[in-house]
XYZ file of C-alpha atoms in Angstrom:
238
model
C 20.983 2.891 8.307
C 17.965 5.347 9.475
C 15.181 6.557 7.395
C 13.059 9.195 8.891
C 10.268 10.868 7.455
C 7.438 13.347 8.454
C 3.717 11.760 7.463
C 1.663 14.587 5.705
C -1.450 12.705 5.244
C -2.336 8.983 4.903
C -5.247 6.584 3.503
C -5.674 2.865 4.091
C -8.453 0.107 2.970
C -9.042 -3.397 4.166
C -12.447 -5.554 3.732
C -13.060 -4.531 7.484
C -11.596 -1.089 7.745
C -12.487 0.921 4.720
C -12.230 4.457 5.853
C -9.421 5.731 8.315
C -11.585 6.101 11.229
C -12.604 2.649 10.930
C -9.077 1.554 11.721
C -9.494 2.965 15.469
C -11.476 -0.285 16.147
C -8.957 -2.666 14.517
C -8.237 -5.847 16.393
C -6.027 -8.586 15.407
C -8.915 -11.009 15.899
C -10.417 -9.344 12.781
C -7.933 -10.919 10.211
C -10.431 -13.427 9.114
C -12.882 -12.447 6.866
C -16.342 -13.433 6.117
C -18.867 -13.490 3.281
C -20.086 -9.993 4.152
C -17.290 -8.225 3.591
C -16.302 -6.579 0.178
C -13.264 -8.102 -1.602
C -12.597 -4.566 -3.098
C -13.610 -0.975 -2.530
C -16.197 0.562 -4.358
C -14.392 3.459 -5.592
C -17.436 5.656 -6.360
C -15.532 8.673 -7.824
C -14.170 6.626 -10.944
C -17.124 6.190 -13.613
C -18.334 2.501 -13.693
C -17.228 1.960 -17.096
C -13.669 2.661 -15.956
C -13.616 1.001 -12.401
C -15.233 -2.365 -13.733
C -12.049 -2.918 -15.606
C -9.718 -2.573 -12.643
C -8.965 -5.457 -10.568
C -9.386 -5.589 -6.773
C -5.789 -4.892 -6.043
C -5.893 -1.674 -8.377
C -8.859 -0.700 -6.617
C -7.419 -0.979 -3.275
C -4.567 0.943 -3.911
C -6.398 3.728 -5.887
C -8.850 3.833 -3.025
C -6.081 4.415 -0.168
C -4.073 6.969 -2.607
C -7.313 8.996 -2.796
C -7.952 8.943 1.123
C -4.043 10.393 1.441
C -5.298 13.120 -0.769
C -1.706 14.040 -1.996
C -0.609 17.399 -3.378
C -1.318 17.966 -7.609
C 1.200 16.495 -9.772
C 3.048 14.606 -6.525
C 5.794 12.055 -7.139
C 4.481 8.558 -6.813
C 5.794 5.306 -5.502
C 3.912 2.150 -5.863
C 4.920 -1.087 -4.232
C 3.271 -4.864 -4.056
C 4.730 -7.954 -3.496
C 2.643 -9.895 -5.533
C 0.944 -7.193 -8.106
C -1.546 -8.380 -10.417
C -0.770 -11.919 -9.968
C -4.615 -13.067 -10.156
C -4.769 -11.376 -13.525
C -1.531 -12.964 -14.833
C -2.816 -16.273 -13.675
C -6.064 -15.964 -15.485
C -4.248 -15.023 -18.668
C -1.926 -18.160 -18.293
C -5.171 -20.520 -17.597
C -6.514 -18.655 -21.197
C -3.288 -19.691 -22.775
C -3.554 -23.630 -21.442
C -7.062 -23.588 -22.593
C -6.319 -21.978 -25.991
C -8.498 -19.414 -25.388
C -8.064 -15.934 -26.870
C -6.826 -13.381 -24.250
C -8.702 -10.165 -22.944
C -6.743 -7.202 -24.115
C -7.974 -5.298 -20.840
C -6.610 -8.006 -18.936
C -3.277 -8.323 -20.851
C -2.783 -4.510 -20.432
C -3.336 -4.355 -16.728
C -1.422 -7.390 -15.987
C 1.752 -5.631 -15.546
C 3.231 -4.300 -11.742
C 2.576 -0.728 -12.730
C -0.986 -0.864 -13.193
C -1.912 0.896 -10.517
C 0.471 3.627 -11.022
C -0.191 4.209 -14.621
C -4.506 4.303 -13.719
C -3.551 6.665 -10.819
C -1.670 8.934 -13.334
C -4.411 8.923 -16.039
C -7.433 9.681 -13.379
C -5.486 12.439 -11.512
C -3.680 13.735 -14.610
C -0.255 13.397 -12.707
C 2.625 13.602 -15.085
C 5.343 13.501 -12.333
C 7.702 10.753 -12.247
C 6.390 7.330 -10.767
C 8.331 4.371 -9.620
C 6.794 0.653 -9.093
C 8.627 -1.275 -6.621
C 8.497 -5.379 -6.268
C 10.686 -6.678 -3.484
C 9.332 -9.665 -1.983
C 8.376 -9.478 1.712
C 10.494 -6.042 1.919
C 8.342 -4.311 -0.833
C 7.280 -1.646 1.343
C 10.464 -0.735 3.033
C 12.418 -0.763 -0.224
C 9.750 1.510 -1.299
C 10.293 3.785 1.538
C 14.196 3.673 0.641
C 13.227 5.000 -2.768
C 11.216 7.353 -1.202
C 14.023 8.807 1.015
C 16.236 8.947 -2.112
C 13.665 11.208 -3.975
C 13.418 13.598 -0.978
C 17.099 13.868 -0.806
C 16.893 15.000 -4.395
C 13.800 17.161 -3.896
C 11.928 18.101 -0.775
C 8.526 18.472 -2.440
C 6.319 15.657 -0.605
C 6.079 12.044 -2.347
C 3.001 9.700 -2.394
C 3.787 6.277 -1.297
C 1.055 3.547 -2.026
C 1.566 0.289 -0.765
C -1.113 -2.750 -1.130
C -1.381 -6.684 -1.591
C -3.931 -9.594 -1.527
C -3.717 -12.959 -0.811
C -2.188 -15.095 -3.828
C -4.475 -17.598 -5.906
C -4.858 -20.984 -4.228
C -2.192 -22.546 -6.388
C 0.661 -20.261 -4.499
C -0.480 -20.345 -0.980
C 1.949 -23.137 0.123
C 4.708 -20.857 -1.008
C 4.123 -17.833 0.938
C 2.802 -16.744 4.558
C 1.326 -13.624 4.050
C -0.667 -11.893 7.010
C -3.085 -8.953 7.386
C -4.084 -9.065 3.762
C -5.800 -8.207 1.724
C -4.576 -4.483 2.618
C -3.638 -1.112 0.969
C -1.933 1.939 2.615
C -0.844 5.377 1.456
C 1.196 7.739 2.996
C 2.059 11.241 1.599
C 5.945 11.859 2.924
C 8.129 14.666 3.286
C 11.525 14.986 4.269
C 12.157 14.699 8.325
C 12.217 17.924 10.081
C 12.504 17.900 13.820
C 10.502 21.015 13.918
C 7.544 19.821 12.415
C 4.617 18.728 14.402
C 3.610 16.091 11.936
C 3.956 12.047 12.538
C 7.310 10.895 12.433
C 8.105 7.354 10.838
C 11.629 5.909 11.620
C 13.327 2.932 9.883
C 16.264 1.459 11.629
C 18.149 -1.861 12.331
C 15.998 -4.476 13.982
C 16.085 -4.582 17.762
C 14.323 -6.311 20.487
C 11.458 -8.914 20.234
C 8.251 -7.163 19.389
C 6.814 -7.796 15.999
C 4.045 -5.504 14.468
C 2.016 -5.716 11.453
C 0.780 -3.652 8.988
C -2.632 -3.488 10.220
C -1.324 -2.151 13.490
C 0.739 0.123 12.055
C -2.146 1.916 10.546
C -4.350 1.462 13.655
C -1.436 3.561 15.309
C -1.746 6.075 13.067
C -5.579 6.499 13.262
C -5.401 6.852 17.196
C -2.376 8.821 17.239
C -0.441 6.341 19.445
C 3.318 5.724 19.544
C 4.401 2.654 18.061
C 7.801 0.670 17.876
C 8.499 -2.782 16.831
C 9.916 -5.104 14.240
C 8.303 -5.552 10.783
C 10.323 -7.558 8.361
C 13.976 -6.687 8.421
C 13.306 -3.416 10.170
C 12.605 -1.659 13.266
C 9.895 0.721 12.986
C 8.949 3.462 15.006
C 5.863 5.815 14.694
C 5.647 8.933 17.029
C 3.825 12.049 17.479
C 5.339 15.329 19.020
């Protein structure tokens, strides 16, 4: 299997790298957070009364999507391994303590929270898909994007985001480079196109890469190849 795309535009956010240009200075040693970095973007373009209700994960995904500046009424795919796990755990704690549930927390505890809020904020009525596929959530979202582009060549916005799980779950997962969000506006691959090319294929070789390294390569326009999850990723610029 081989999936090939052209990347029309992109956006990404992490506590230490909040704008696309910040990723030019990415280093693997920056993964450890310090108290001085924010746990979510400011999301200044959204009115304060609205954004204060959003979770950190939703803010991260929205910020990356806004940076990517997708076309109006663009089809969207939102992917996250853990989704609104922090909010859901809070609701479960409320149930155990026999406390009333917050209607806002309850309504925004679903996996497609960011997708729904993005469609409202941008008045985007195009189809949207939410993907949760464990460690392979981002590759599975790319498979979905490939299928959508096969049906209709109009660009697709893919937004991926995750944050560290609550402490009670940390011994079940081994996530790295989190929290992080990435948005890609993708189009069907065209060999004559001068836009960046992203290819996913069967794993090969021993070199491993991370989400952060992928974003860094986009920011500095540098070719990248390596295994991430169960796929071999190749980013090229012609």
